[in-house]
mmCIF file of C-alpha atoms and ligand atoms in Angstrom:
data_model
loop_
_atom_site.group_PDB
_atom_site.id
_atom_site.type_symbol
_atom_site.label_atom_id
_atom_site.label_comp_id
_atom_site.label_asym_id
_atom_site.label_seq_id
_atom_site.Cartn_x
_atom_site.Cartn_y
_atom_site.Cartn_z
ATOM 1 C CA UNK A 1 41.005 44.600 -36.618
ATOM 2 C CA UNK A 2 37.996 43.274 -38.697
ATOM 3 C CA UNK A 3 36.351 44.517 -41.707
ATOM 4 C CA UNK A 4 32.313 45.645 -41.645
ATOM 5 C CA UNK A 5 30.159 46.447 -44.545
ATOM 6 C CA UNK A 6 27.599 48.237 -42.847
ATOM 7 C CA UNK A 7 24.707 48.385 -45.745
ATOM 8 C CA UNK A 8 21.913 51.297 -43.967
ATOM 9 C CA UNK A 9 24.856 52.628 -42.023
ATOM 10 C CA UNK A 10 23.400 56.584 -42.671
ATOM 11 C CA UNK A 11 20.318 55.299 -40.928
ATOM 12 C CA UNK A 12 18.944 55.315 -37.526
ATOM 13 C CA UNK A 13 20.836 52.237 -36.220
ATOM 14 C CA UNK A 14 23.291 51.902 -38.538
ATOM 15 C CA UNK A 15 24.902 55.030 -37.623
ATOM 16 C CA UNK A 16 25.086 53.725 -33.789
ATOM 17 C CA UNK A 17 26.803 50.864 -35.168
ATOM 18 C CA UNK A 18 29.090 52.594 -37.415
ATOM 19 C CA UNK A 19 29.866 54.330 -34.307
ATOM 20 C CA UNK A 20 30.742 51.462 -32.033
ATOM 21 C CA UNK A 21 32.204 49.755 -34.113
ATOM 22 C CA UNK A 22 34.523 52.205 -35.285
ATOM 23 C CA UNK A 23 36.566 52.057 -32.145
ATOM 24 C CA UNK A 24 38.043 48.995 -33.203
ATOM 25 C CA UNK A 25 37.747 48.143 -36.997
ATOM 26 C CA UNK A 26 37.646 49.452 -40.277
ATOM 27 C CA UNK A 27 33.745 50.322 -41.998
ATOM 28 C CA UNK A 28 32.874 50.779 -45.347
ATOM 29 C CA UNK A 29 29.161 52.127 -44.878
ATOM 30 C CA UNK A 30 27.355 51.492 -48.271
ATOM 31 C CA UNK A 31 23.851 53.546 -47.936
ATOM 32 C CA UNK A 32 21.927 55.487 -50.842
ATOM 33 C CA UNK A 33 20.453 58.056 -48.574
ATOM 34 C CA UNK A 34 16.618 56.946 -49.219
ATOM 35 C CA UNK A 35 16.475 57.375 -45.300
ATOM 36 C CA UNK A 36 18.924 57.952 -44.028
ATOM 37 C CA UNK A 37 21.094 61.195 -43.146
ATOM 38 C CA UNK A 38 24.805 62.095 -43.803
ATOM 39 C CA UNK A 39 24.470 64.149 -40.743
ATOM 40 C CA UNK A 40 24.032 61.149 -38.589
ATOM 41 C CA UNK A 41 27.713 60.356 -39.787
ATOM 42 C CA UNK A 42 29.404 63.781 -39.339
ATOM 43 C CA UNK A 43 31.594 62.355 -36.344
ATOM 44 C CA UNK A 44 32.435 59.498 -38.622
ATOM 45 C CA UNK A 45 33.678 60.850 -41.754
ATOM 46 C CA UNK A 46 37.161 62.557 -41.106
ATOM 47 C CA UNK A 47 38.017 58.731 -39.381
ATOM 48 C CA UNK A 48 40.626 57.240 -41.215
ATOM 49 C CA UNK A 49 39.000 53.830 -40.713
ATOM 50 C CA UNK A 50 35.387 55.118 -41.967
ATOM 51 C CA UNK A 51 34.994 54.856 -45.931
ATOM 52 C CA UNK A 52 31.488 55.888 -47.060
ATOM 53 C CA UNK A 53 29.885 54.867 -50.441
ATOM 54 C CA UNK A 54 27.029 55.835 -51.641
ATOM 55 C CA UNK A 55 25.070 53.417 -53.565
ATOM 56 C CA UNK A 56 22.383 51.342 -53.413
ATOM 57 C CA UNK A 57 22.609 47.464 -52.572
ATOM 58 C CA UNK A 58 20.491 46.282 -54.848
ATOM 59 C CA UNK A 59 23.240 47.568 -57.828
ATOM 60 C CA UNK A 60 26.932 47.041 -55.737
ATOM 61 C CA UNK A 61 28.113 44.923 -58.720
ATOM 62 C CA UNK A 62 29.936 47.872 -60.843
ATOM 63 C CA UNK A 63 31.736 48.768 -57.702
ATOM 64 C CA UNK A 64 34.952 46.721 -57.858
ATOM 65 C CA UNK A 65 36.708 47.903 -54.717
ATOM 66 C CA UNK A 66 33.884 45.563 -52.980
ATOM 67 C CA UNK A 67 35.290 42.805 -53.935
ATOM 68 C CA UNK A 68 39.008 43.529 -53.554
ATOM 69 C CA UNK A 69 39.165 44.394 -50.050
ATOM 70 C CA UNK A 70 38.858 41.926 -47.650
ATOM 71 C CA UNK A 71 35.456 41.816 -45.486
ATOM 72 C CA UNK A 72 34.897 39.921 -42.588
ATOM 73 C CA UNK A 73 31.498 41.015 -41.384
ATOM 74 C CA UNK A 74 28.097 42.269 -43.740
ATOM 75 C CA UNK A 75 25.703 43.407 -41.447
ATOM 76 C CA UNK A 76 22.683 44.436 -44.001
ATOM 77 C CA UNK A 77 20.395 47.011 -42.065
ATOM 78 C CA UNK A 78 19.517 48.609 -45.626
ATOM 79 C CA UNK A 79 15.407 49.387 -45.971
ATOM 80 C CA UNK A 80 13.037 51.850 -44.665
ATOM 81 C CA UNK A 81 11.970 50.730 -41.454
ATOM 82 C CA UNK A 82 9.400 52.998 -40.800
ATOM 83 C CA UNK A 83 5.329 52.308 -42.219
ATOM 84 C CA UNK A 84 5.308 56.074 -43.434
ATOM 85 C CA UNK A 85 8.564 55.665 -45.376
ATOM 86 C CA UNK A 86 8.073 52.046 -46.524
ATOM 87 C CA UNK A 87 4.594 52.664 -48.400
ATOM 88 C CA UNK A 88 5.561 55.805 -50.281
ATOM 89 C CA UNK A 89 8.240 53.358 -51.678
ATOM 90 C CA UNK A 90 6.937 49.887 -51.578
ATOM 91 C CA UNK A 91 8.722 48.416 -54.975
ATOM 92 C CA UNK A 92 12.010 50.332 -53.766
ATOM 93 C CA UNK A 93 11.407 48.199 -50.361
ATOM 94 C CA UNK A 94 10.700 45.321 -51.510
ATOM 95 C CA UNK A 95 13.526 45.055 -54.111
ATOM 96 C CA UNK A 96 16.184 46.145 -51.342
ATOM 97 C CA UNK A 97 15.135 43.258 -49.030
ATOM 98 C CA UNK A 98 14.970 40.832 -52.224
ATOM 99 C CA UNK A 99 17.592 42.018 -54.538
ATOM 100 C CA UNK A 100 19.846 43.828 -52.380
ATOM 101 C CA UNK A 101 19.705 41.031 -49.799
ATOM 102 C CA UNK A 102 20.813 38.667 -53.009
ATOM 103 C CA UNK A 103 23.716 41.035 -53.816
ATOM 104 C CA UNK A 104 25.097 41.247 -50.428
ATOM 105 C CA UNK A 105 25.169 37.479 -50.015
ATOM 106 C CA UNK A 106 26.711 36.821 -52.955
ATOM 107 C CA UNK A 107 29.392 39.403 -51.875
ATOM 108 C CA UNK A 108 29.544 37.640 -48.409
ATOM 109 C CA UNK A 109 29.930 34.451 -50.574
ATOM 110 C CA UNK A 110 33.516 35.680 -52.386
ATOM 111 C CA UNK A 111 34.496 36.868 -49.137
ATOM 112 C CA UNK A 112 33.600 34.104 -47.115
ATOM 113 C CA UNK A 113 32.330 36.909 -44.103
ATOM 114 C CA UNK A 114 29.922 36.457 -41.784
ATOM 115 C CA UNK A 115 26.599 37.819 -42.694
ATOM 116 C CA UNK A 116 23.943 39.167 -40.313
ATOM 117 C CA UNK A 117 20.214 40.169 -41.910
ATOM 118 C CA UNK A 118 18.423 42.817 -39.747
ATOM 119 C CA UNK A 119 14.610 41.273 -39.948
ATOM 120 C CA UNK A 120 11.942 42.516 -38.199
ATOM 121 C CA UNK A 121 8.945 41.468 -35.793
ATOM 122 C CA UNK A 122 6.681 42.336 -38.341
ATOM 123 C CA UNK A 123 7.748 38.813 -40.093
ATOM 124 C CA UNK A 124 4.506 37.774 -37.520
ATOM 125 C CA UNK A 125 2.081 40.230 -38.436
ATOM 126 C CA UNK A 126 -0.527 40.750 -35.900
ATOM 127 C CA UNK A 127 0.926 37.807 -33.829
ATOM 128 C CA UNK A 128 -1.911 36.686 -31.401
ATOM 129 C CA UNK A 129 0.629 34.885 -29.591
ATOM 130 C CA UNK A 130 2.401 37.184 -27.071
ATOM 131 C CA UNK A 131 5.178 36.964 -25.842
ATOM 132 C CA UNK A 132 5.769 35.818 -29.497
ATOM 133 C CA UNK A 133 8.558 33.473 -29.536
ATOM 134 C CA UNK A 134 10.419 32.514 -32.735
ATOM 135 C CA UNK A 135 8.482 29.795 -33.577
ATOM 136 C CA UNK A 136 5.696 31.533 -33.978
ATOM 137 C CA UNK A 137 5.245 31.240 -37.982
ATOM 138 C CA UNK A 138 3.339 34.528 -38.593
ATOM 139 C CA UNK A 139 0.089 35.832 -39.882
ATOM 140 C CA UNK A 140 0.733 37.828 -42.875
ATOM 141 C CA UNK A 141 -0.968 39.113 -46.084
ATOM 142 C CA UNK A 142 1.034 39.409 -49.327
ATOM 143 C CA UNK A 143 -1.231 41.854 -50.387
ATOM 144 C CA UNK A 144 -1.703 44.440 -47.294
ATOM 145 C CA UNK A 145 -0.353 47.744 -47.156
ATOM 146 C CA UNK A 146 2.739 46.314 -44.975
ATOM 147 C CA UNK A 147 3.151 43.459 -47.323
ATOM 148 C CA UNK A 148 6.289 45.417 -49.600
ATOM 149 C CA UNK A 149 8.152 45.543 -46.305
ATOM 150 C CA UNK A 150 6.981 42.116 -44.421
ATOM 151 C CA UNK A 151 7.436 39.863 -47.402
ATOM 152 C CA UNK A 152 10.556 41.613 -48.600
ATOM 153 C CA UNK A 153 11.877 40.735 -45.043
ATOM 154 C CA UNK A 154 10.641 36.884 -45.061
ATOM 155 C CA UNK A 155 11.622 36.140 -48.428
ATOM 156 C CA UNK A 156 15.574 37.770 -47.386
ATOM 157 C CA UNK A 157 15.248 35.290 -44.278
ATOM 158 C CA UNK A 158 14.732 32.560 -46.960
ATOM 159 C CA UNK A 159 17.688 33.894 -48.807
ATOM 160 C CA UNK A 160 19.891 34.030 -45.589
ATOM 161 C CA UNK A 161 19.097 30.580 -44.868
ATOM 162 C CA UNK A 162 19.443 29.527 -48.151
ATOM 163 C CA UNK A 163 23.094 30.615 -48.763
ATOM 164 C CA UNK A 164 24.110 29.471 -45.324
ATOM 165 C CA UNK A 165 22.831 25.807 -46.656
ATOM 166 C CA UNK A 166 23.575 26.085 -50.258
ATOM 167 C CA UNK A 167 27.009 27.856 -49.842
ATOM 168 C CA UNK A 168 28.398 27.271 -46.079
ATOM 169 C CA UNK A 169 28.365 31.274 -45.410
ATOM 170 C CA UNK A 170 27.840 31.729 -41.399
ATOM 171 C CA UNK A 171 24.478 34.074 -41.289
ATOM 172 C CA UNK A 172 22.823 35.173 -39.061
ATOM 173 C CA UNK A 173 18.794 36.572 -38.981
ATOM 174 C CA UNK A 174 18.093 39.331 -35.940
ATOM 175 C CA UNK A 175 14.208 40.052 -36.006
ATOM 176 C CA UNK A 176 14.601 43.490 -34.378
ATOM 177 C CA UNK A 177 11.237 44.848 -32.205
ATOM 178 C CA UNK A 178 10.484 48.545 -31.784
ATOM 179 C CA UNK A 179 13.630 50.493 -31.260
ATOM 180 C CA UNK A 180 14.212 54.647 -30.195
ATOM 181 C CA UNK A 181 16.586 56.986 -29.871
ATOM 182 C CA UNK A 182 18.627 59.324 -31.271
ATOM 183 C CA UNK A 183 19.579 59.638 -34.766
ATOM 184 C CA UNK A 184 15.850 58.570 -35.691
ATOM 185 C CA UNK A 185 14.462 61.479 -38.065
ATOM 186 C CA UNK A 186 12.209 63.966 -36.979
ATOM 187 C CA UNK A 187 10.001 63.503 -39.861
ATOM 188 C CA UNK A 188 10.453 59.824 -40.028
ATOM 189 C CA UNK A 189 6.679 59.361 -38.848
ATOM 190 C CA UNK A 190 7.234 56.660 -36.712
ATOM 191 C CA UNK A 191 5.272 57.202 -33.219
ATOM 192 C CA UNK A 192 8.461 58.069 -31.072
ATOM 193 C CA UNK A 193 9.929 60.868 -32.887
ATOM 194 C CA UNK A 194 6.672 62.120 -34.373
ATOM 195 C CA UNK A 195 5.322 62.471 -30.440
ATOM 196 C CA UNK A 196 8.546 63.737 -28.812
ATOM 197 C CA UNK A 197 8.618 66.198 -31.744
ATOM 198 C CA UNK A 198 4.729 67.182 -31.488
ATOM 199 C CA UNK A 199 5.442 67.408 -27.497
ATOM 200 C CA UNK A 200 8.441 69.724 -27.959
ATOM 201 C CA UNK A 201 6.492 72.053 -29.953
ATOM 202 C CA UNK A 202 2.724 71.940 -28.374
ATOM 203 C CA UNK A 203 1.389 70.358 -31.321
ATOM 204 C CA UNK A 204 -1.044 67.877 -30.854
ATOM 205 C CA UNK A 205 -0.173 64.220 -30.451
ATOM 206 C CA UNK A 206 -1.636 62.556 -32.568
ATOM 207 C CA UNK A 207 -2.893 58.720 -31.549
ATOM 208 C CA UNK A 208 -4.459 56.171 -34.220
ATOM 209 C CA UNK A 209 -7.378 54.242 -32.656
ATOM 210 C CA UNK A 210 -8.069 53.880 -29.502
ATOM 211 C CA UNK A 211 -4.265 54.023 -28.328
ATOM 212 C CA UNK A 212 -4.872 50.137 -26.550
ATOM 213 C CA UNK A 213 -2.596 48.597 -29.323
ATOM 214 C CA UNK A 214 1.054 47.950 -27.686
ATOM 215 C CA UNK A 215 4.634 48.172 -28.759
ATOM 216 C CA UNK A 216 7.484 47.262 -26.788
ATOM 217 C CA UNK A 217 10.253 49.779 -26.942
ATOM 218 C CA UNK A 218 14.263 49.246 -26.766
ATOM 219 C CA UNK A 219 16.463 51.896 -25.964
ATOM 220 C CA UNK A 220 19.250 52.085 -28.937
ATOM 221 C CA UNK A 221 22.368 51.423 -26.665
ATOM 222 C CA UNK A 222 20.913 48.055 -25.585
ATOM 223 C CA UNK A 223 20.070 46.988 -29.080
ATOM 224 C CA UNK A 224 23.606 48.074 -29.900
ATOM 225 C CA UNK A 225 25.041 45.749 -27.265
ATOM 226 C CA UNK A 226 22.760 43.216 -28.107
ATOM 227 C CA UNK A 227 24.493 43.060 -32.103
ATOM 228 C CA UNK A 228 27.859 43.405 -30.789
ATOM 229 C CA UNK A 229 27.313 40.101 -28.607
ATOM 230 C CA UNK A 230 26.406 38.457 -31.685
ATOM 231 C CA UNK A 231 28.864 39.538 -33.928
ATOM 232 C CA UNK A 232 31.122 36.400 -33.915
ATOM 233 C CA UNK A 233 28.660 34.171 -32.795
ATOM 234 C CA UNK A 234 27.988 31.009 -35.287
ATOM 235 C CA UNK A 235 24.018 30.442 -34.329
ATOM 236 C CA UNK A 236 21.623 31.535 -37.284
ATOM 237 C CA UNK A 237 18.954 31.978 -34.863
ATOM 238 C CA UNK A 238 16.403 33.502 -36.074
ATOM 239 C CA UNK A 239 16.658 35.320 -32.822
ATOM 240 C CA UNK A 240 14.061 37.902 -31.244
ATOM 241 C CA UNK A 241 15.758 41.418 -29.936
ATOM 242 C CA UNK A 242 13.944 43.784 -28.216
ATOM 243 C CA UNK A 243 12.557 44.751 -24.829
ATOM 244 C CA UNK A 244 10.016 42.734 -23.514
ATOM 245 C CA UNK A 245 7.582 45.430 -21.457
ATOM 246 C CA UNK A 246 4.603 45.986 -23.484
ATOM 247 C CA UNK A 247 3.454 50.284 -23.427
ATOM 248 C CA UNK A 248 0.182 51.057 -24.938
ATOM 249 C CA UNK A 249 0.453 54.324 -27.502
ATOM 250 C CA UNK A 250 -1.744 56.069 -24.878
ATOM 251 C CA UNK A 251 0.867 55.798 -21.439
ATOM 252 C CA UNK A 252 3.456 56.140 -24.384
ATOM 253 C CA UNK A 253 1.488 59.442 -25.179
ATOM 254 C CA UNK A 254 1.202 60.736 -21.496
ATOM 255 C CA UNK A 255 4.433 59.460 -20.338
ATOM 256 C CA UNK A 256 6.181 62.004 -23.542
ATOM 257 C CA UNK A 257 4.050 64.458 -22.549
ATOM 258 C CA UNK A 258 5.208 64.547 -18.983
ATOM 259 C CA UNK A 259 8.827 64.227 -19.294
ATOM 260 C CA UNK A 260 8.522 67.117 -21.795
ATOM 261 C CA UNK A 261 6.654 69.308 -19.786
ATOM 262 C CA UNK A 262 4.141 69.820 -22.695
ATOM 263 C CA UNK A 263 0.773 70.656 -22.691
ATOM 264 C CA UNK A 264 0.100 69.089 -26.227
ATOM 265 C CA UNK A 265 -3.693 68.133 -26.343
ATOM 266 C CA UNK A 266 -3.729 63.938 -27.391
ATOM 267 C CA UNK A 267 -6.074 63.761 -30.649
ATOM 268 C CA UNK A 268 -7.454 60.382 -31.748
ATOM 269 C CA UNK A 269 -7.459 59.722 -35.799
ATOM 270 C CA UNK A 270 -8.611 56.521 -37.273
ATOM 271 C CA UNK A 271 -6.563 52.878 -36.969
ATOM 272 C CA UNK A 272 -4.133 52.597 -39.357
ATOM 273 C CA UNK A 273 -5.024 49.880 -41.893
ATOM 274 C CA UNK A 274 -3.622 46.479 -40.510
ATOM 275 C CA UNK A 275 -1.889 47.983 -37.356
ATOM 276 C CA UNK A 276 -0.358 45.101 -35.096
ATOM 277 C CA UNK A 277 -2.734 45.081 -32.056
ATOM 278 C CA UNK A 278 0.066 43.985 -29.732
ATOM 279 C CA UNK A 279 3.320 43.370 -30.328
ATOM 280 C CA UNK A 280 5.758 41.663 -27.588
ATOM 281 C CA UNK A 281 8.957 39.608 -27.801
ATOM 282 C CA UNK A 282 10.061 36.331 -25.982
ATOM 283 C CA UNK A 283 14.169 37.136 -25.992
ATOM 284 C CA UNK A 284 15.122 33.624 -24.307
ATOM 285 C CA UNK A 285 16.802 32.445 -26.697
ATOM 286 C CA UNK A 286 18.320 35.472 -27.780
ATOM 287 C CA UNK A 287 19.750 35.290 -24.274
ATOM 288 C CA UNK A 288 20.733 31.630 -23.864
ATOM 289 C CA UNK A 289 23.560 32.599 -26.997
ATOM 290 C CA UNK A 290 24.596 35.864 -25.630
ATOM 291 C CA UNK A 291 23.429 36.941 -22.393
ATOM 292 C CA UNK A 292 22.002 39.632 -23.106
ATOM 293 C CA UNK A 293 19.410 41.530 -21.638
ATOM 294 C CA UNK A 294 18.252 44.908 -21.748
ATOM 295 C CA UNK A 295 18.985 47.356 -19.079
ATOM 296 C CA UNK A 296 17.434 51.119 -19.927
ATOM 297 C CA UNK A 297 13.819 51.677 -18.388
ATOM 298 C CA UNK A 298 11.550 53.825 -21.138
ATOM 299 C CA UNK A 299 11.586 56.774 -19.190
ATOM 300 C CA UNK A 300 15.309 56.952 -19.393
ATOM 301 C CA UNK A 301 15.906 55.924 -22.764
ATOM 302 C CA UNK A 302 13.058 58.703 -23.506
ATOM 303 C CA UNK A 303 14.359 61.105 -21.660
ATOM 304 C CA UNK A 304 17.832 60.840 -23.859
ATOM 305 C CA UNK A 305 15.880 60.632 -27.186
ATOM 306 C CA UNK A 306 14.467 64.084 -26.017
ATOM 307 C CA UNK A 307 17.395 65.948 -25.121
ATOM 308 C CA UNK A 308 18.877 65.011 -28.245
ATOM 309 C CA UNK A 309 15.823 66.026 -30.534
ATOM 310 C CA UNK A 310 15.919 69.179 -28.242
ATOM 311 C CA UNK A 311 19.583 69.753 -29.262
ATOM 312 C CA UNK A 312 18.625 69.598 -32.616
ATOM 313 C CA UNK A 313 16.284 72.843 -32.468
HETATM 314 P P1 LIG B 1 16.422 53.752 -41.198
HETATM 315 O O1 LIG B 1 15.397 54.036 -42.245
HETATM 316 O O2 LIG B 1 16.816 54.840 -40.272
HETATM 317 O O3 LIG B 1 17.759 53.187 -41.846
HETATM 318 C C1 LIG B 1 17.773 52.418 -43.030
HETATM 319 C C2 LIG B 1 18.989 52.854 -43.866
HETATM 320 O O4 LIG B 1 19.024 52.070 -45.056
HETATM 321 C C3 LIG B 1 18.886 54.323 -44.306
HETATM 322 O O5 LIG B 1 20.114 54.976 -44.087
HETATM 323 C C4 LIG B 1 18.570 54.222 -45.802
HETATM 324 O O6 LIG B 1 19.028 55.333 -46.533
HETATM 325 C C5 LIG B 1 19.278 52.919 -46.165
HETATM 326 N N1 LIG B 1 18.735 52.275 -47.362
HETATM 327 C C6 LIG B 1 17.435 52.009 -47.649
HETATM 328 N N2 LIG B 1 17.342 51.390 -48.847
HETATM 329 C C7 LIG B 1 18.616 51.240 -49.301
HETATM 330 C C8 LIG B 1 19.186 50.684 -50.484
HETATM 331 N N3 LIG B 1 18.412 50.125 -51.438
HETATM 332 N N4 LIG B 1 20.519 50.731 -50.636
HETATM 333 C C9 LIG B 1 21.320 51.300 -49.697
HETATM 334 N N5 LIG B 1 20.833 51.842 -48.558
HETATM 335 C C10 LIG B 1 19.500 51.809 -48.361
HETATM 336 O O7 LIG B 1 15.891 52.499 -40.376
HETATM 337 P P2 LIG B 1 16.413 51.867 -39.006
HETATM 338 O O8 LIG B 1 15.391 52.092 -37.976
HETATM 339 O O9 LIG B 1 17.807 52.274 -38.763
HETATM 340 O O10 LIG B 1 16.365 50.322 -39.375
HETATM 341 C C11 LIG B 1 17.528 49.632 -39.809
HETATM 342 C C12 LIG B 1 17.173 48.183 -40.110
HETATM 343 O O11 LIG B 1 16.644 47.572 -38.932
HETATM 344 C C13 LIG B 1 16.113 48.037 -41.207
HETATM 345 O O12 LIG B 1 16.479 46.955 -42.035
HETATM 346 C C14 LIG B 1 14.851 47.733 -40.443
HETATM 347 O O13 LIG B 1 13.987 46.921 -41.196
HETATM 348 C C15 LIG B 1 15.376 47.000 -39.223
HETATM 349 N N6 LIG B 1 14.452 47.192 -38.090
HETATM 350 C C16 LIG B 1 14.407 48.376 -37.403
HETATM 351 C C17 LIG B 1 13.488 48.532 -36.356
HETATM 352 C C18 LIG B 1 13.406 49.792 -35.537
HETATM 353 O O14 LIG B 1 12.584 49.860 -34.619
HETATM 354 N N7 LIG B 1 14.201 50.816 -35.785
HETATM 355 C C19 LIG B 1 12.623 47.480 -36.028
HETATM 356 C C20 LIG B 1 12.684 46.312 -36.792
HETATM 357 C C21 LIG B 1 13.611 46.171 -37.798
HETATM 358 N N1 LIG B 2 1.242 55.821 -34.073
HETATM 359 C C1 LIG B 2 0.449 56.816 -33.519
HETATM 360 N N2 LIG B 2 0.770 58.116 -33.783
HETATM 361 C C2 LIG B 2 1.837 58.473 -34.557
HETATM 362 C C3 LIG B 2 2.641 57.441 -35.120
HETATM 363 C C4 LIG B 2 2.303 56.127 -34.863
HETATM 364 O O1 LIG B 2 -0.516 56.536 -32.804
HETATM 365 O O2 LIG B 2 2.076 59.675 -34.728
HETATM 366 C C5 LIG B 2 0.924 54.402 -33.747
HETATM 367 C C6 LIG B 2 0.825 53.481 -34.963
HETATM 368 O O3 LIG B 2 -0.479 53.508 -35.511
HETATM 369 C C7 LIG B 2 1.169 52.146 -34.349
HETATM 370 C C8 LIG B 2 2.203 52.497 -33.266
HETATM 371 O O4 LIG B 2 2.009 53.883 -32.986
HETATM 372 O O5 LIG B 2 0.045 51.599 -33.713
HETATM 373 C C9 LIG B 2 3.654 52.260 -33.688
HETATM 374 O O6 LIG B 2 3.840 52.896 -34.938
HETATM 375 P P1 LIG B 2 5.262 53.042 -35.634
HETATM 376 O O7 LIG B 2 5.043 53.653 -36.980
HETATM 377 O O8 LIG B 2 6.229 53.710 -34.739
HETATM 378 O O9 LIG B 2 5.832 51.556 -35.789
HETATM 379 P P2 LIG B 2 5.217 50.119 -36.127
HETATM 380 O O10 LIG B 2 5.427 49.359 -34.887
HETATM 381 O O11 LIG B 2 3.765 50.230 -36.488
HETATM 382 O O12 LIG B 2 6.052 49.652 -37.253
#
């Protein structure tokens, strides 16, 4: 039985993790709630293995009990992750991918644990390279609207690297592409959950631009199996996960429509300001270490995401 700090545990992901993971190990989920929801722990909390403290990572050095237990695994999925959430709070984001990445690698450091940094595609901006492979090196603005969450995320990559150099600690970096399902928010405003919930109450949809720009979305459970192959894996990577089928917002719009049996009208508002055009990964490496593919379609990944936000009503 291993150890995990799971830092974001009350979030979206986090809490599917907690909840794998669970089955065989102890977690200590360290979260400050900026996001995330205790409610996407309730199953978790009576578990004898599942310790929850709430704090937040960029300040973990008053709590002592961190450093007396033994912990074998950080996995740091702590900061918004969605645009809404991220710009109402862009020093907060920045600082927990800077500071809090800082404190959990020093932590990882007196443990000797293996450390895994949940990074993001947006490290490449609006990548005019598709499918974007790792090497891609990005085209970013330290200035932009996105810039509190993209450079937070590329300056904890440095970090990671650096303390896997500087200090011997085996890290790992996991640039993450669009991911759904449940446990996301309702209000989170990111286009999934904002159009199954719009759908499931005839609201409009509402689509910024023309609806041509493309994401491509992973169902939860295969991003869940993709971590747990890497778990105890030595590669840094930085390793591309995500599904590889580009959707434009607009099918994305019909198809949630459809499978909701809605007849939401689709309304077109202005292009958010430096919106990815396209965004695409290339997972072959990701797959040469582990294998791993994904293996949910969209319409049945979406078609779980809605009878759980339906479940919710
Ligand atoms: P989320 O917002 O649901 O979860 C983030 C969690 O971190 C929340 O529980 C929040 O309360 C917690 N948190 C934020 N700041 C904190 C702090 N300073 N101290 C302690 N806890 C803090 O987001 P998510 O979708 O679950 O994303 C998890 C991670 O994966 C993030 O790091 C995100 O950047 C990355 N990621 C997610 C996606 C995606 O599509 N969901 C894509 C790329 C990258
Ligand atoms: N989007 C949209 N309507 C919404 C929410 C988002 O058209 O209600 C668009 C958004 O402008 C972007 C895409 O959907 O082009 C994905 O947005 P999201 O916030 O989910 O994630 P991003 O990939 O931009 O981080």
């Amino acid at each position: 039985m291993h150890t995990y700090l799971i830092a974001g545990g009350a979030g979206f992901i986090g809490s599917h993790l907690c909840k794998r993971l669970i089955n065989q190990h102890k977690i200590i989920c360290v979260d400050n709630f900026a996001t995330g929801s205790r409610g996407n722990l309730s199953e978790l909390i009576d578990n004898d293995r599942f310790e929850l403290i709430d704090a937040d990572i960029c300040h973990l050095d008053k709590i002592h009990q961190l450093k007396t237990t033994p912990i074998t695994h950080i996995l740091n999925l702590a900061c918004p992750a969605s645009p809404d959430q991220y710009m109402q709070a862009p020093i907060a984001t920045l600082m927990t991918s800077v500071q809090g990445s800082h404190s959990l690698l020093n932590l990882a450091k007196h443990h000797k644990s293996k450390y895994i940094f949940f990074s993001t595609s947006e490290v490449y901006g609006d990548a005019d390279s598709l499918p974007t492979t790792e090497k891609y090196l990005g085209q970013t603005d330290t200035l932009s609207d996105r810039a509190c969450y993209i450079e937070g995320k590329r300056s904890a990559e440095t970090l990671t690297h650096l303390f896997r150099h500087k200090f011997q600690i085996p890290t790992t970096v996991l640039r993450v592409f669009n991911t759904y399902g449940p446990n996301m928010q309702t209000t989170d405003g990111r286009v999934v959950s904002n159009f199954i919930m719009a759908a499931l109450q005839e609201s409009p949809l509402r689509i910024d631009g023309d609806g041509h720009q493309t994401r491509s979305f992973c169902y939860i459970d295969d991003l869940i199996d993709a971590i747990e192959l890497i778990l105890d894996k030595p590669d840094f990577g930085p390793f591309n996960v995500g599904a590889s089928r580009q959707t434009t917002i607009n099918e994305l719009a019909t198809k949630i429509k459809t499978l909701c049996l809605s007849s939401s009208p689709l309304i077109n508002q202005p292009t958010r300001a430096h919106d990815p055009k396209k965004r695409q990964p290339c997972t072959e490496s990701f797959k040469a270490a582990t294998g791993w593919s994904p293996t949910i379609d969209l319409d049945e990944g979406l078609n779980k995401t809605i009878q759980y936000f339906k479940g919710l009503s």
